Coordinates of C-alpha atoms and ligand atoms in Angstrom, one line a residue:
X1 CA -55.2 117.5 -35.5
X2 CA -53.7 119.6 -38.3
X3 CA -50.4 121.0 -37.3
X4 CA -50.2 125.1 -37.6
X5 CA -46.6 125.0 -36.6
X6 CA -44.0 124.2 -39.0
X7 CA -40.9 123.3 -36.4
X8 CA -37.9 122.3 -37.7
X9 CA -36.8 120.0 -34.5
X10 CA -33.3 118.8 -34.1
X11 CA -32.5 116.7 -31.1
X12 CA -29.8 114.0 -30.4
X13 CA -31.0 111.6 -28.2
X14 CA -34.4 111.0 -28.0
X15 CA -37.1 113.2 -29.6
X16 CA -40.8 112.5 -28.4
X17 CA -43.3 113.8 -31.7
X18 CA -45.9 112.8 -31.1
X19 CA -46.1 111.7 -27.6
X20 CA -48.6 111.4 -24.6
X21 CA -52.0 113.5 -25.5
X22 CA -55.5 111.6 -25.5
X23 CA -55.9 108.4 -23.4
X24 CA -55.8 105.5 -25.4
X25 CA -59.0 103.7 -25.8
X26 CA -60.3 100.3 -24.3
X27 CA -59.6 98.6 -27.4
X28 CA -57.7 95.1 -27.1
X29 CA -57.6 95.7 -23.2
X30 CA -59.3 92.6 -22.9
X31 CA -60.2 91.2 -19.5
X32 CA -60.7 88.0 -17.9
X33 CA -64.0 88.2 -18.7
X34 CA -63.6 88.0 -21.8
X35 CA -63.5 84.7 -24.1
X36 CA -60.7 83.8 -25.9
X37 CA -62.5 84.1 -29.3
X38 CA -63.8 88.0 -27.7
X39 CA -60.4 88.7 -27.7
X40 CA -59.0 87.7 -30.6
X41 CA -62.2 89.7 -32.5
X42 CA -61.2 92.6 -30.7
X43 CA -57.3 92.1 -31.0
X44 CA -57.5 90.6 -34.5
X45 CA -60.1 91.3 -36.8
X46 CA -59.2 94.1 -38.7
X47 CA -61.3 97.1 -39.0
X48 CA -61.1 97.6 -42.8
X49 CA -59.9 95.1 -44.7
X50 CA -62.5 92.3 -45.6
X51 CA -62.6 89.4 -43.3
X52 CA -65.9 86.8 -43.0
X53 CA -67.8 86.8 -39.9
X54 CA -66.7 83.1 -39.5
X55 CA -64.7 80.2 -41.6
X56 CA -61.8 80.3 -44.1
X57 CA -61.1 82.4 -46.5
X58 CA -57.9 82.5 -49.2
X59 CA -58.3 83.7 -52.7
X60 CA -60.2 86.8 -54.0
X61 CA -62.3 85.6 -57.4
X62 CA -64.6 86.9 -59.8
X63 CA -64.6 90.3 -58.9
X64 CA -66.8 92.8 -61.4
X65 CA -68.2 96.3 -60.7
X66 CA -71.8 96.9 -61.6
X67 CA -74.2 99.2 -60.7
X68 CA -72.3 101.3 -58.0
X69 CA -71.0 98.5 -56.2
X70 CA -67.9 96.7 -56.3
X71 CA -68.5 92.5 -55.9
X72 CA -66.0 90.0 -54.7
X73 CA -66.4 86.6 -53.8
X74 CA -63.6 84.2 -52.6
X75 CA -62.5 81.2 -51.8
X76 CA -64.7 80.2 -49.0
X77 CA -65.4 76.9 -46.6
X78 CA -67.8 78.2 -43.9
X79 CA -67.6 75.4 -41.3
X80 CA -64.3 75.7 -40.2
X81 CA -61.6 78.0 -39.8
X82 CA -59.0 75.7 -42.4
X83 CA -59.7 75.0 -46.1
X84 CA -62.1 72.7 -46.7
X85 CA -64.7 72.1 -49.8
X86 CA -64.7 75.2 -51.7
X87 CA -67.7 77.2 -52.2
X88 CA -67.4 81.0 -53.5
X89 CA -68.4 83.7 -50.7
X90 CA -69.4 86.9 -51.7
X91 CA -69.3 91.0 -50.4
X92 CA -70.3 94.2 -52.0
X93 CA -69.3 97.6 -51.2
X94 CA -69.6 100.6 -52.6
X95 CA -65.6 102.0 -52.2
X96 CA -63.6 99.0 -51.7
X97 CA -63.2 100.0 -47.8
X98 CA -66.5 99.1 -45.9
X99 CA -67.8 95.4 -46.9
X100 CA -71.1 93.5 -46.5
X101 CA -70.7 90.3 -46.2
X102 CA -73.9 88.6 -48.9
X103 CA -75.0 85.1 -48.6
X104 CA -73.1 82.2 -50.4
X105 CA -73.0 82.1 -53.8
X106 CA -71.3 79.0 -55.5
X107 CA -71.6 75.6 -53.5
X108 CA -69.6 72.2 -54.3
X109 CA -71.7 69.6 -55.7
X110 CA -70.3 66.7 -53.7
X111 CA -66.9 66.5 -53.8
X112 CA -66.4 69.0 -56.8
X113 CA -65.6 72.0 -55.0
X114 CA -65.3 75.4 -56.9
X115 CA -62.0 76.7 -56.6
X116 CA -60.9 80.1 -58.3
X117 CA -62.2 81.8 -60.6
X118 CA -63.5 85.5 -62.0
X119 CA -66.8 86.8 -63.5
X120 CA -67.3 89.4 -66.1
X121 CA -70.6 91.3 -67.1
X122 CA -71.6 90.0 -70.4
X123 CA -73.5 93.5 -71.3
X124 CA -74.4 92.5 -74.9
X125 CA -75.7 88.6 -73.9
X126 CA -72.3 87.0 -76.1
X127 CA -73.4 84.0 -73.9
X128 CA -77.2 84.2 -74.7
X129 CA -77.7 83.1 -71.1
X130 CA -79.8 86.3 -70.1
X131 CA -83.4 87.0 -69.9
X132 CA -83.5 90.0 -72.2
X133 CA -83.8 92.1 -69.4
X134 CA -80.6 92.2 -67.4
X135 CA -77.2 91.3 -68.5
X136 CA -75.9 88.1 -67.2
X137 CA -73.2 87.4 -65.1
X138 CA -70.9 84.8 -66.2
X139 CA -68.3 83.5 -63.9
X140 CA -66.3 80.8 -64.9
X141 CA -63.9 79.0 -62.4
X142 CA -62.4 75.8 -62.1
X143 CA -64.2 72.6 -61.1
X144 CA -61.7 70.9 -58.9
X145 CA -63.1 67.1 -58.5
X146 CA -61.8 65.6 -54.7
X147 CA -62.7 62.0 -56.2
X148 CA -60.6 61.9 -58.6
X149 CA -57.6 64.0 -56.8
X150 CA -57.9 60.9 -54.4
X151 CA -57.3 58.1 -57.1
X152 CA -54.6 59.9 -57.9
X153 CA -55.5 60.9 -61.9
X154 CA -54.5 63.3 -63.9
X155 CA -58.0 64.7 -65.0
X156 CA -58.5 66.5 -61.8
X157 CA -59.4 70.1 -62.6
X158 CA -61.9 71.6 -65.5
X159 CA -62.9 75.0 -66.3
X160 CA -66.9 74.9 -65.6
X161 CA -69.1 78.3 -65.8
X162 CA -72.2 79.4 -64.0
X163 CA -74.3 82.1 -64.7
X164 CA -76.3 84.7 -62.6
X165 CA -79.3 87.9 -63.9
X166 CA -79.7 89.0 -60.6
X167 CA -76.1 90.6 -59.9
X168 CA -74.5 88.1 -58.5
X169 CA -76.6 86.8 -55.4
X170 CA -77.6 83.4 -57.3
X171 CA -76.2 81.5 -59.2
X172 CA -76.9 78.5 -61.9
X173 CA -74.5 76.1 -63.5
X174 CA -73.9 75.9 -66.6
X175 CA -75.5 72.4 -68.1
X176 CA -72.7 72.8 -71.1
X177 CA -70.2 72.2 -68.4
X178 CA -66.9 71.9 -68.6
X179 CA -66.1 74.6 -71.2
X180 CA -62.6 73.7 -71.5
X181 CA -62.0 69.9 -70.7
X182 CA -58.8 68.8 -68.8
X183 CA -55.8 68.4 -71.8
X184 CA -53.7 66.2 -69.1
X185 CA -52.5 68.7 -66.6
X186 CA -52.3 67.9 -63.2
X187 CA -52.7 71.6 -62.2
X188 CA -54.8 73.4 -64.3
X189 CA -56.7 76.3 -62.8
X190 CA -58.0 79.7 -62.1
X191 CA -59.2 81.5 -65.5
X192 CA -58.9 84.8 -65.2
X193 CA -61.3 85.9 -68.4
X194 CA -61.6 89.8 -69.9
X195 CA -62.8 91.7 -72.6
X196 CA -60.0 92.5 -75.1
X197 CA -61.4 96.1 -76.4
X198 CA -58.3 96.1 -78.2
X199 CA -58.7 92.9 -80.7
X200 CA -62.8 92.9 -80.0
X201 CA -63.3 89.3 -77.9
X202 CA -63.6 87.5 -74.8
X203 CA -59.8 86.7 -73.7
X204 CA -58.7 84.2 -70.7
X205 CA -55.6 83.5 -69.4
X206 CA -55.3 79.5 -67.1
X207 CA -52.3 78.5 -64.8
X208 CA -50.8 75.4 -66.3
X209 CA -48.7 74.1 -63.6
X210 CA -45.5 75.9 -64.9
X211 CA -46.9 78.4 -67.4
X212 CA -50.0 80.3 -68.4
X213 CA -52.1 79.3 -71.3
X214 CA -54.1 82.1 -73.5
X215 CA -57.4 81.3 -74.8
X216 CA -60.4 83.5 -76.6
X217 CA -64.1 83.4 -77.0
X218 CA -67.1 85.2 -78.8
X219 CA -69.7 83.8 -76.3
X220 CA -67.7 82.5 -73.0
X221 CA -69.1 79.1 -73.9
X222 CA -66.5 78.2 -76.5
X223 CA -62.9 78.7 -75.5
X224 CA -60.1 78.5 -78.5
X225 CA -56.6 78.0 -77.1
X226 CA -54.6 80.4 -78.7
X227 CA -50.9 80.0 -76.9
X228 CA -48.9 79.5 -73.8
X229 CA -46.1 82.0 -71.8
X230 CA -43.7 81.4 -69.3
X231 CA -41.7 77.8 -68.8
X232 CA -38.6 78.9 -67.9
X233 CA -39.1 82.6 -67.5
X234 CA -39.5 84.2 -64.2
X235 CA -39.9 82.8 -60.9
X236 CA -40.9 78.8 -60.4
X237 CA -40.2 77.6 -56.9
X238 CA -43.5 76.1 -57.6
X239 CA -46.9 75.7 -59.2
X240 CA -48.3 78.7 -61.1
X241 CA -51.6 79.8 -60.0
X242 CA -54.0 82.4 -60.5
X243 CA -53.3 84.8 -63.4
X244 CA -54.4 88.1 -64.6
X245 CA -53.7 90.1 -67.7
X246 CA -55.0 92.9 -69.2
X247 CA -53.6 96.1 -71.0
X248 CA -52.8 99.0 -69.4
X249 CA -52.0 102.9 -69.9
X250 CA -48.3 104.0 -69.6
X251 CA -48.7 106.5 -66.9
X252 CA -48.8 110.3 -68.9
X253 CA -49.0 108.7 -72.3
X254 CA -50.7 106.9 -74.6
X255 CA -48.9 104.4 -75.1
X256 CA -50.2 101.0 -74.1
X257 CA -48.8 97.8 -72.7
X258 CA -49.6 94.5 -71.3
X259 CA -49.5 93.1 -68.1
X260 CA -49.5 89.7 -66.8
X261 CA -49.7 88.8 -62.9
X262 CA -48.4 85.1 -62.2
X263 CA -49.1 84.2 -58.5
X264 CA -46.7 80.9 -57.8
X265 CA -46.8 79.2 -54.6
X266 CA -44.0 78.3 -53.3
X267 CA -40.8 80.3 -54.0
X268 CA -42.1 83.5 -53.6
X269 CA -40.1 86.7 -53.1
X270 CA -39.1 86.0 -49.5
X271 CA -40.7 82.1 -49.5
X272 CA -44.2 80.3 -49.3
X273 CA -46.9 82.2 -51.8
X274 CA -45.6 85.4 -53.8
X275 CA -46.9 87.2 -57.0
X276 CA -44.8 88.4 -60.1
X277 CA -45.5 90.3 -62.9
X278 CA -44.6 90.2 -66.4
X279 CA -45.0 93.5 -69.2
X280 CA -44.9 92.9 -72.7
X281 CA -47.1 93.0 -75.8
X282 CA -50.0 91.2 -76.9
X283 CA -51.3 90.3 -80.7
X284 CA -54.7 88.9 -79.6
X285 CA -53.4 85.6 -80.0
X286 CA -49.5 85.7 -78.5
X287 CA -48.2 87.2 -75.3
X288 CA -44.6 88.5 -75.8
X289 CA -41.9 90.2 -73.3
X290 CA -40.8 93.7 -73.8
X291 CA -37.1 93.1 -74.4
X292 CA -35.8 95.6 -71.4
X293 CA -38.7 94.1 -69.2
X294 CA -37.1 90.5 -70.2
X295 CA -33.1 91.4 -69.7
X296 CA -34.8 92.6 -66.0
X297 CA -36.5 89.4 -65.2
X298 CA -33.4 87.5 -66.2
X299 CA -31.4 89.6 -64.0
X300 CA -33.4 89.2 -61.0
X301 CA -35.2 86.1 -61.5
X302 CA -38.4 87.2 -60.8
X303 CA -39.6 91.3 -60.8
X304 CA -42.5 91.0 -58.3
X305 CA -45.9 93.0 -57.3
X306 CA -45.0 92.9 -53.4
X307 CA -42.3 91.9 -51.3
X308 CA -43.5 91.0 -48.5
X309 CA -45.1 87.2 -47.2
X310 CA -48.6 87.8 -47.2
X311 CA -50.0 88.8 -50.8
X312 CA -50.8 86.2 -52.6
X313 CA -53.7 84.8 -55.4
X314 CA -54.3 88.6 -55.9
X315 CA -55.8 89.8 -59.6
X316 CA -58.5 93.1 -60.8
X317 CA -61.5 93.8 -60.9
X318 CA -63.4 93.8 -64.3
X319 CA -66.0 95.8 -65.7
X320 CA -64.6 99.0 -64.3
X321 CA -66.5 102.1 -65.9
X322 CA -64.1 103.6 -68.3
X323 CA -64.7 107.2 -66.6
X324 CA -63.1 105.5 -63.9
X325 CA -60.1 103.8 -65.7
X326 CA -58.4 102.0 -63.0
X327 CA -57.1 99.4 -63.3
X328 CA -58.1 97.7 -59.4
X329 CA -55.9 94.7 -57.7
X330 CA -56.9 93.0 -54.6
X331 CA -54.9 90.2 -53.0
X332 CA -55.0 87.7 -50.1
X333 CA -53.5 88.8 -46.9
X334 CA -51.5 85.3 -46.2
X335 CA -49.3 82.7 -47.4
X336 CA -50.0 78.5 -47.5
X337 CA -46.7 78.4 -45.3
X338 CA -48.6 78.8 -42.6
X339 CA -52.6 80.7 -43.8
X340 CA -53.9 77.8 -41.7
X341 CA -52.8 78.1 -38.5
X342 CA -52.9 81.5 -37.2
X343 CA -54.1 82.7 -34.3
X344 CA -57.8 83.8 -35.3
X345 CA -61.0 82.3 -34.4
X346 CA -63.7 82.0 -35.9
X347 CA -62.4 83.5 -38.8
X348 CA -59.0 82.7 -41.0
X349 CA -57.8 85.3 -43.6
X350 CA -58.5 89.0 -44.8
X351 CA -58.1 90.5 -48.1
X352 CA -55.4 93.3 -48.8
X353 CA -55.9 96.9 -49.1
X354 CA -57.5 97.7 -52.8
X355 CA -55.0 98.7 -54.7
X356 CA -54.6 100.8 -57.7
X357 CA -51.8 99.7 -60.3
X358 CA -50.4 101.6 -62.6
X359 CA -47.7 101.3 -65.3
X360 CA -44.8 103.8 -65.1
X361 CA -41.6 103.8 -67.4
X362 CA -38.4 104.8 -66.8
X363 CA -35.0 105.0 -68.5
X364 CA -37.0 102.7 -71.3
X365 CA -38.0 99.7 -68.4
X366 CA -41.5 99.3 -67.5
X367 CA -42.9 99.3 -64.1
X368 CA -46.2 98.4 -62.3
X369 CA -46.6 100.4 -59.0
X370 CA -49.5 99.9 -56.9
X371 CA -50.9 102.3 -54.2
X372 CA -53.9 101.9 -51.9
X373 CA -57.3 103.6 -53.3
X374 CA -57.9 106.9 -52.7
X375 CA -61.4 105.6 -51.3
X376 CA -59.5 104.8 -47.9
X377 CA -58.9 108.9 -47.5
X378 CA -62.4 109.9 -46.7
X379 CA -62.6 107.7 -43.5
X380 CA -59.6 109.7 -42.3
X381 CA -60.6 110.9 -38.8
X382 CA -57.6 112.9 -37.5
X383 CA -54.7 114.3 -39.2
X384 CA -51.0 115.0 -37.4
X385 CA -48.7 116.5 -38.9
X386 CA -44.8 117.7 -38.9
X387 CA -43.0 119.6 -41.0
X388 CA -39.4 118.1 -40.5
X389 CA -38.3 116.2 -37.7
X390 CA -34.0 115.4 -37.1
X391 CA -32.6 113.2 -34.7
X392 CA -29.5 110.4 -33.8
X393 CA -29.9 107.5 -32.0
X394 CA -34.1 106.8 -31.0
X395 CA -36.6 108.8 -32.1
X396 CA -39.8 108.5 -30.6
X397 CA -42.2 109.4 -33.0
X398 CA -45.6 108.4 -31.6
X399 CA -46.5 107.2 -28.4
X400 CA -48.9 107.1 -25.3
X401 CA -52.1 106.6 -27.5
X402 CA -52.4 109.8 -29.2
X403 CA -52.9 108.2 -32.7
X404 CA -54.6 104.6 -32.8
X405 CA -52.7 102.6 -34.5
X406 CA -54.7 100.0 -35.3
X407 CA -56.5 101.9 -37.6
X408 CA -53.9 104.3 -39.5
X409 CA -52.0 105.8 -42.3
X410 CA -48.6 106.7 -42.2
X411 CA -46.5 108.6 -44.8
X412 CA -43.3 110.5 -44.6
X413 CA -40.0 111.4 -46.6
X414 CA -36.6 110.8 -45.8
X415 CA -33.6 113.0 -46.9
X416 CA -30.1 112.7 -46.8
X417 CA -29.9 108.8 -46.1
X418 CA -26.6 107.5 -45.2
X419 CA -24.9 104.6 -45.5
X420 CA -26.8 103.1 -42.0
X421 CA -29.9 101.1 -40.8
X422 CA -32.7 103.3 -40.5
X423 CA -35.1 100.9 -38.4
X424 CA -38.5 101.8 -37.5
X425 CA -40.2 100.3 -34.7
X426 CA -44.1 99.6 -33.9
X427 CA -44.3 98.4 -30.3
X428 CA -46.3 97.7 -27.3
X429 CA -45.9 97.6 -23.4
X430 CA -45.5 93.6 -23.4
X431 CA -42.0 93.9 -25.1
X432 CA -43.4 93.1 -28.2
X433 CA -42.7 94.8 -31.4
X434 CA -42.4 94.9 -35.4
X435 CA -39.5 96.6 -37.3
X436 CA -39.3 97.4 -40.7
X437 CA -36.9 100.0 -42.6
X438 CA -34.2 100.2 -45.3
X439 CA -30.5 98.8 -44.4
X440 CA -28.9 101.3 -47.0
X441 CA -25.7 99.9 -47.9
X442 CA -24.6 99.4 -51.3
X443 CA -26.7 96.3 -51.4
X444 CA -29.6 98.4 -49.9
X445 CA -33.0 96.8 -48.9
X446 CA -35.9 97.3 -47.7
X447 CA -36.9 94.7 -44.7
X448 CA -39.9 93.8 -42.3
X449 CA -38.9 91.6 -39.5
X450 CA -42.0 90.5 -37.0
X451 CA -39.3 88.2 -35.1
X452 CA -40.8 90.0 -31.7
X453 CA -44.0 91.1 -32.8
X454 CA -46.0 88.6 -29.9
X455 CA -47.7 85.6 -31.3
X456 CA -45.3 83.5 -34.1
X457 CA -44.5 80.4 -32.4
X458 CA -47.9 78.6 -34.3
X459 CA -45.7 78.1 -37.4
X460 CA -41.5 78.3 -37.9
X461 CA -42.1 79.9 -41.4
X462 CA -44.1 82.7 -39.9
X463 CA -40.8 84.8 -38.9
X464 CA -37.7 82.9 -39.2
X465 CA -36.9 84.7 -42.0
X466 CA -36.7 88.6 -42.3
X467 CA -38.4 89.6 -45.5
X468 CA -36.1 91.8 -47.9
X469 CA -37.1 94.3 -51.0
X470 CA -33.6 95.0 -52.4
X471 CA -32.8 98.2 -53.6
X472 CA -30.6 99.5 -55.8
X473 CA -27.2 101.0 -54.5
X474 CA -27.3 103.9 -51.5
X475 CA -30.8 105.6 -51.3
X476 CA -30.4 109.4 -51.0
X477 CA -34.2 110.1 -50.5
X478 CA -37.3 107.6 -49.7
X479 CA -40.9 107.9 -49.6
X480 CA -42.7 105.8 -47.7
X481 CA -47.2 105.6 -47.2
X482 CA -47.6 102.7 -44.6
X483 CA -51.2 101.6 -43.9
X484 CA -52.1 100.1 -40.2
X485 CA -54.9 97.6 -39.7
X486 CA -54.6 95.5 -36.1
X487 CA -52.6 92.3 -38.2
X488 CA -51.5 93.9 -40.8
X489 CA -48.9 96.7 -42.1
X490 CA -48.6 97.2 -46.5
X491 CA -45.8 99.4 -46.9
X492 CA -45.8 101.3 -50.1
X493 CA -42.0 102.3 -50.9
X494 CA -41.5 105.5 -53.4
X495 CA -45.0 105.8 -54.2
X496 CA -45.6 102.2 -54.9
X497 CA -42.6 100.9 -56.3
X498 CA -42.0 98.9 -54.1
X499 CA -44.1 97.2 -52.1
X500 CA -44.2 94.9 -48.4
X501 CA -47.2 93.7 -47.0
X502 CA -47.1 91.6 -43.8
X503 CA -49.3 90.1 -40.9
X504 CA -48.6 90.3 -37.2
X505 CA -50.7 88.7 -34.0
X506 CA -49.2 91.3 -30.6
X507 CA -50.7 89.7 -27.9
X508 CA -51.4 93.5 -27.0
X509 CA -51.7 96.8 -30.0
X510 CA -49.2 98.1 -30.7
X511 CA -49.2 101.9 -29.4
X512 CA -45.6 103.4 -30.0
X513 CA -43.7 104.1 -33.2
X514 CA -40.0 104.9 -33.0
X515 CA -36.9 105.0 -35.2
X516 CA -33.1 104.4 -34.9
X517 CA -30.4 105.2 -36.7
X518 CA -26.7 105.5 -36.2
X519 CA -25.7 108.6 -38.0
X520 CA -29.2 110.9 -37.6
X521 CA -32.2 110.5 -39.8
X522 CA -33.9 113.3 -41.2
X523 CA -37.5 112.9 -41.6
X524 CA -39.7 115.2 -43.6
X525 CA -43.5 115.7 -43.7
X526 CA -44.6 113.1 -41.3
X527 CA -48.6 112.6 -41.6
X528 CA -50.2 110.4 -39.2
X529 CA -54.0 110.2 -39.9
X530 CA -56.1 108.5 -38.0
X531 CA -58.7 106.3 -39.9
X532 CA -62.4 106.0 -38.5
X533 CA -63.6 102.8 -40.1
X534 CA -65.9 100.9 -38.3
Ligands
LIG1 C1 -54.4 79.5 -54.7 C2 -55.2 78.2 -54.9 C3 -55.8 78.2 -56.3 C4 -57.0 77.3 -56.2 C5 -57.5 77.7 -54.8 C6 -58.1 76.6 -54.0 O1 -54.3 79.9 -53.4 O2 -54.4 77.1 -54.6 O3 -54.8 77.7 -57.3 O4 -57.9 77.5 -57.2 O5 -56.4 78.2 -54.1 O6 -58.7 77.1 -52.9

């Protein structure tokens, strides 16, 4: 519906918006008839972020654009719903929002499973492993060897590569394998490899257990280490895994920085799996902080992508057509605290929204904001608007099943913030419900807390603790674009500044949204769009 009236509406007390038109639909009404696992695909499995049909699913890898279609592959074990062996699935689409799920496309050889990894298109055969006729694929990706792991040695984990000509689909090891040989680190994983334009060669970055290690090629066969960043700088509750780096745009110049992502699990923002960032410069050999970027992290100990529990192992895509220019991040919807035991069957795991970062500076510090893809807009179904909408105490701002909202985005502004607890509320007619909102003190946050939001007894870390984005001092204005998926809510703060994604199992949807506030909110061009994505 698009709004022709622009009311200003002030009430005091509580101010329905949105509430009561079309009937809701059948959707998670389940019956008795209906099998547990009928339920939970109906309740659980999320329209539009990627999930496999069956299995377990964590990391995104290897993700490369070619030929109109965007390829990832990810961690995968396919006979049960917990990690197991890893093989590397694999999905195309041709936006980021709709997903085909393509056979396997790296299995273990006995017990050396093939952990994480990413792929680049190797256009000008550097590798000599193409035919002549199309350009390889290379993926590289560690060869983690369950043997060994079990006697306990140090030499567990090697960097092998495989190569495919037919985009992807199959694949062949490398029979050069390993191309970078264990140096005696226990954990020693997940090269994320690029082209550097910028000093002309193949570039990888490697977690090293507490740091990342740089390393360059001419032909993605030979790896030369070139240098190491990060023991004691940022965040390291625990191991350092999957990297990403690459340079980037400063938003509206031409200026040009670099940006590495350090995914560390635990001791994440608010516990279990979190990712960081770092932005600095890079020589083609050395990786160094930009000095306001560095007094930050020391400040705050960490300055991270996303705030909330459930982002984790996330990096970009590569080979992304320069007429397109985005720089393209895609993470893991969960955290090891407790991936493995929520409530989904036959499935385990989804993959975030695709998002686009970008890097924006102000007052001389260096930011990377990230914001779903514009892709996501053209499955919008049915818009709602209101111009402005005032109130004290509840607010009731949709309810009665005129929007789904298991399948929606969500933006408004707020003005005039006081000192108070502006709490929005998504809930459902069991009692359930999820809150999330800004406590805008003069140590303001932002929160999430799924305390109530049905299902959460499976694990004690899954919402014991209330997740927190601090803020700096009293907010005045906010901006908020929240996306809606079944499980899952991102919330993308002041245009991507800050970010909270989070996953939620109501044992019914969730089909009201209110707010309260103490001393009156004001809420300003509130869009509710319906998304159509099935
Ligand atoms: C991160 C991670 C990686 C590893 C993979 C194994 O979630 O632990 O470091 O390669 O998962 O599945």
């Amino acid at each position: 519906m698009k709004s022709t009236k622009h009311l200003s509406l002030v009430f005091y007390g509580t101010l329905m918006l949105f509430a009561g038109f079309t009937p809701y639909s059948a959707m998670g009404q389940a019956t008795g008839v209906l099998k547990k696992e009928a339920t939970e695909e109906q309740l659980y499995r999320p329209n539009f972020h990627y999930t496999p049909k069956k299995g377990w699913m964590n990391d995104p890898n290897g993700m490369f654009y070619s030929n109109g279609k965007y390829h990832l592959f990810y961690q995968y074990y396919p006979n049960d719903n917990v990690w197991g062996p890893m093989h590397w699935g694999h999905a195309v689409s041709k936006d980021m929002i709709k997903w085909e799920e393509l056979p396997m496309a790296l299995y273990p050889d006995n017990q050396k499973y093939i952990f994480s990894g990413s792929a680049v298109v190797d256009t000008k055969n550097t590798s000599g492993l193409g035919n002549g006729k199309e350009a390889p694929i290379i993926a590289i990706y560690t060869m983690h060897d369950a043997d060994k792991e079990k006697q306990n040695v140090i030499d567990v984990e090697q960097q092998d590569i495989a190569y495919s000509l037919d985009e992807g689909i199959t694949w062949k090891k490398f029979e050069g394998n390993p191309v970078i040989k264990n140096s005696g680190i226990r954990d020693f994983r997940d090269p994320k490899m690029s082209w550097d334009e910028t000093h002309q060669q193949w570039i990888m970055i490697l977690a090293a257990q507490d740091r990342a290690q740089f390393y360059k090629s001419t032909n993605l066969k030979n790896w030369e280490y070139l240098s190491d960043f990060g023991k004691n700088i940022g965040a390291h509750g625990g191991v350092w895994e999957c990297p990403d780096f690459f340079q980037i745009k400063v938003q509206g110049t031409n200026e040009s920085k670099w940006v590495l992502i350090q995914n560390l699990n635990p001791g994440g923002a608010n516990g279990g799996s979190g990712v960081q960032y770092f932005v600095g410069d890079f020589d083609g050999k050395t990786f160094t902080l930009d000095p306001q970027f560095a007094k930050r992290v020391t400040e705050e100990n960490a300055v991270w992508l996303d705030y909330g529990k459930d982002n984790y192992a996330g990096v970009t895509w590569n080979n992304i057509p320069n007429a397109d220019g985005r720089r393209l991040f895609i993470g893991w919807m969960s955290n090891w605290a407790y991936a493995e035991k929520v409530p989904t069957t036959p499935w385990r795991s989804a993959t975030t929204i695709p998002r686009e970062l970008q890097l924006i500076k102000k007052a001389n510090d260096y930011s990377l904001i990230s914001n779903p893809v514009k892709e996501i807009n053209k499955y919008i179904s049915k818009t709602m608007t209101k111009k402005s909408a005032k109130g004290k105490g509840s607010l009731t701002l949709v309810e009665g099943g005129k929007v789904d909202l298991t399948q929606a985005i969500i933006e408004f502004n707020l003005k005039n913030l006081r000192q108070d607890n502006y709490i929005f509320m998504l809930s459902n007619k069991a009692g359930e419900s999820l809150s999330f909102g800004i406590n805008n003190s003069s140590d303001s946050y932002l929160f999430v807390d799924r305390s109530k939001s049905g299902r959460i007894d499976f694990s004690d870390k899954f919402a014991s603790v209330i997740s927190k984005a601090n803020l700096k001092g009293i907010q005045k204005e906010a901006v908020f674009k929240i996306i809606l998926d079944k499980t899952s809510i991102e919330i993308f703060y002041n245009n991507g500044e800050k970010v909270m994604t989070e996953i939620f199992f109501p044992t019914q949807p969730f089909t009201k949204i209110s707010v309260s506030s103490n001393q009156g909110i004001e809420i300003y061009n509130l869009v509710i769009n319906d998304l159509s994505i099935k």
